[in-house]
Each structure stands twice: as structure tokens, then as C-alpha cells.
Phi, psi and omega in degrees: 000312173238127184269160182301133180261151183274339183282162182268152180284136178286152180293142179292142180280334183228153177299145178242158180285182185299319180296323177293321177296317179300317178301321179296317180292321177298318180298321179301320183278310187288317189250346180248357175078015179283148178291139178297326179294322177294316180293325176301323177294322175301315180300315181298325182279330189259340183249115185274326182287122183301324181292317178293323178296317180295319179296316181298315180294319180297319179292318181300309182288328178295318178296319178297318180294316188255022188304311183299322179291318181291317180299319177294316181301317181295322178297331177284336185267338180271142176289326175212151183299151174290156175294152187295339180272004181262043184288337175290321177290319177299321180293323176297318178294318180302309184290324181287317177296323176302314181297320182289324184272328192239347183243155177268052178267160180295117187298318181296325180291319178301313184292310184294319180289328177291320177296316178297322179299323176305311182293320179294334177273009180060040175235054181305324183299337184266354184301315180295319180297314180297316178302314181293317180298315183290322177293323176293325177299320177295314182295326184256018187308311184297313182292326178293323178286328179287334175054043179299129179065015177283151177299159181302324181298332177283314181300323182255003180044059183217135179303149183306314185295322181285321176301317179296317179296317179299315182295319180290321184281321188227071185300335180266350188237350191300323181295316178295323178300313180297314182297315181290327180294339180261007176269160176280131183281147177283166171267119182245132179258154171244123180284134175269100185288349177272356181285148182300329182259020184301319184292335181257014186300314182295321178295324178295319178296317181296322180293336177269010179060038177256112179277142183206169171224160180260179182231138185293335182255310178275089189295335182270000185277141172230109184268115184280151182289336179206153180292148178205164179293135183297336178296341180271357181269124184305133174062018178296317182296333181269000173096012179292325181231154168228157175269121179198130180296154181302318181302317180289333180290342181289337188303310185298327181282335185274340181272115181288123178221158177234161180305132178085357180297147170270119186236138176248128170253105185265144185057055198274340185298145004274008173105009181297316181286325174303310182296318181298318177301316181288327176294321180282327184223077185296345183272001180289151168260100192249133175246128177254122184252131180214143185284320187255138182298319181297321179287325177297325179297326177295325176297313178304314183297316180295317180295322180296316179299324183269000180058046180241159184232130174211157174275119181257122183240136176262111182196169181268121182296343178286336184233352182303134179216155180225153177284320179257110184295162183271152175284330182207147180226134171251120178243105172265089194289148171303137186207183181288344181061026181289349177273349183240028179300326181295333176272328182232071186296342178290350172305324182295332178273328189264331182277146178232157180303322183288352177284338191291313183299314175302325177294318178300318179295319178297316179301315181295321179297317179293314181301315181296318180292314183292332177300328179286345180263008182255137178294149168302134184089354181275168181245145172235125177258114179266130182222146169218159171258041179249158172238021179261124183304326180303327182270348190243259185297324178291325177297314181291320178301316179295317182297319180296329176288327181284325188249107182290341181264012180254136179226144178280135178253130180289131179282157180302145180302323181299326179279318181301328181291344181278350182210212182245126176280113183274353186094342178227019180148176183261125174254118173262131176266154175299127178223180185305318187264350182207162179279173172281135184206158177227138177227137172219127182255126182241147177237138179269130184296147183287000000 
């Protein structure tokens, strides 16, 4: 209804209440293109009350998840669309309608505080409009949630372009993909088996009253029943656990390595796969490659917490070269991140259809360059957190045609059973216990 604007929001002249602040944070993500994770950090710094902080974060991510549904609902409640420059008011309606339709918050408080926020935002003229829209939202709550005769993008809360790609690529799976992508992801830990307290890890979690379950393939995974602050997880600070989704935990097990091998983890930030490789194979000589200094620093921080050592290099994977080639390479390529929408729902607002082709070209450039840095007889594991074939199986099919010395390696049956064998790699769809991910293992001829 209102598209993202390129200009920046002016600073408020007067303090606003929590609903007004939430609207401001929503506007930053939806209409200004800011990352939800960056805005979440603002919330953590600016909101001292834990309950208010939790509400603000819940509203921000909830609006991103349900944007198409909320935008449609508001269009049904307004007599005429708001002007395109009223995105701060639109954000207030988005966040307030979300609370009324999806949260068990006090309805009168949502309405009265939203009306007050209008006045604090110096939009007195809109107070009556906001009051009327929100009261109508309450009266029509059931029909708005049922979405009778609403377009498919509203029913599945997915942008048209992405819905079309999912349907074309996965005609038997697209509905489940959409539904799972709009669910809240669990917090999954990875156990560090090299830690001194590894054998007592489960008992430590139980003693802290943290309920969890294990996974039949990702043996080091502990899926928690509910999200919690990592500071509350026993021995997290000493490196017993790391936060990593099950799909990402498969990488270290799928890359064949031997003691003393020189291994490259390309596009490595924040360092989860780097650390996992070293936890499983501490004798490796491992190099972590990252383009941006700030992201490389995150690798350093993670390795330091886990008491692990790797060479961290800041360079471009498209041009990076070495005199002595690597025995094995892990490439977690830059991608559309369409497999992790449930963790980063603002992807639906920020990604565009026209972004995909440049990403495909970038992936091919990186893959082609890194292949030259691999020893004959070595393995390269290509990974993305995408579920789009152009970035995955089609990418690998094209690469195999380009490189006569590249051969596809069949992944273990136990892993293949967790997803869909595309013929050029394993596609994992977003499900309750894991994100969407793609893996393809290649071997360079001797």
C-alpha cells in the first residue's frame, strides 16, 4: 500500500510513548531499509524495562513476518489509502493492528497509547483516524484473520515475486515453505565436544531447567524448547555451547578433511562453521576468509570465546589467491537468504526479484576463483542458506559444465534423507527444527 521511501525520518520533537517508539523502529525497517537486527540493538540500548523491550522486539519481527496480511487489513479498514509520505503513521497502524490481531495485549492500552502517540508525533489530525481504524480492527478481527477473498500474497504473507519463485521451483512444497518461513525459529545450540565439560553438558542444561531435544543427524545439536538469553545458558561464556542452526551444523561433518590439512572457510563470518571444524578437527590448519573487517572481527571474538585458533584474513573471495593450494574448501556463498526468512523476516521487505541474478553471478565468480585455490584431489563444499534453484542446483550444474576437473560427490544417505536430493546437491527446506539450506560437495580430479 505504501512503498519504502528513500529519505530518512526526521527526529521527533517530543518524547513519544512505547507505541510511538515501536512505530519508529518499524518504520526504520519497513520503509527505510534498515536491518531488523540493527534496530533490535537500538531497542536493547534504549529500552530498559525487560517487558517493554520484549514487546518492542516482538512487534518489530511480527510486523515483518505478517506485513502483507497487516498491510491488506489496514487497506480494508481505511476509507482511502494514506498519502505515501505518511509512512510514520502507517508504521503506527501496522504495529498497533499487529498487537490487536496477533498478541494478547490489553486492547484498550494499545488503542489509547496509539492515539496519544499520534499527538506526541505532532499528528493531532490523525488521532481520530487511528482511533477509528483500531476500533474497527477489533470489531472485524475474525474476518481480518480469516482473510476471505484476500490475494495469495496476503494468505501466505509473502511478496508476490517470492511467492512466484517458490511456486515455480517447488510446486509440491511451496505452501509448506511459506508457512514454515513465517514461523518463529527455535534457539539451537551446538555442543563443543572438545570442552572439558562436554560429557556433563546435558546434565548442566537440565540443572538450569532448560528443556531441549536432540537431533538424529546433527549429533551436537541441542534444540531448546524456548528462546533465552545466552548468558543464562550454563558454560556458554567458556565455550561449551554455541548458537547455530542444525542446517549450518551439517557443514563441518560434510567436508572431508584429514589431520594436518590446510582448510579454507570462505565467507566465514560470524565464524560458526570455522569453529565447528576446529572443534571436530583441532589439528587442522584453518584459514577463515571474510570481506569486511567488522565481520572478520566477529570471527575473532567467537574463536576467542571458544579458545580456538585460525588465521583470519580480510580479502575478496572473488580474487583471493594463495601460492600453496588448500586441501579442502568450505564456501558458504553470499545468497538471497530465502531459507532463513523465519530468523530474518525483514528479508521479505528488503530483497527484490532483481537482486537474484547479481547474486548468482557473484556466487559463480567466487566458486570459479576458489576452485583454482584447491589442490587436485581436494574437496569443495558449496553451501547457501537459499531455497532458490538458481543459486543452488542450477549454479552447480552450470559450474560442472564449466570445470572439466570438477565432479559431484554423493552425500551420505543419512543426510540426504533429511531433505530433497536435487541431483546436484541437497536442498533442505525450512522446517520446525532447521532452516532452509543447500549443500553440494565437489571433488577436484587428481
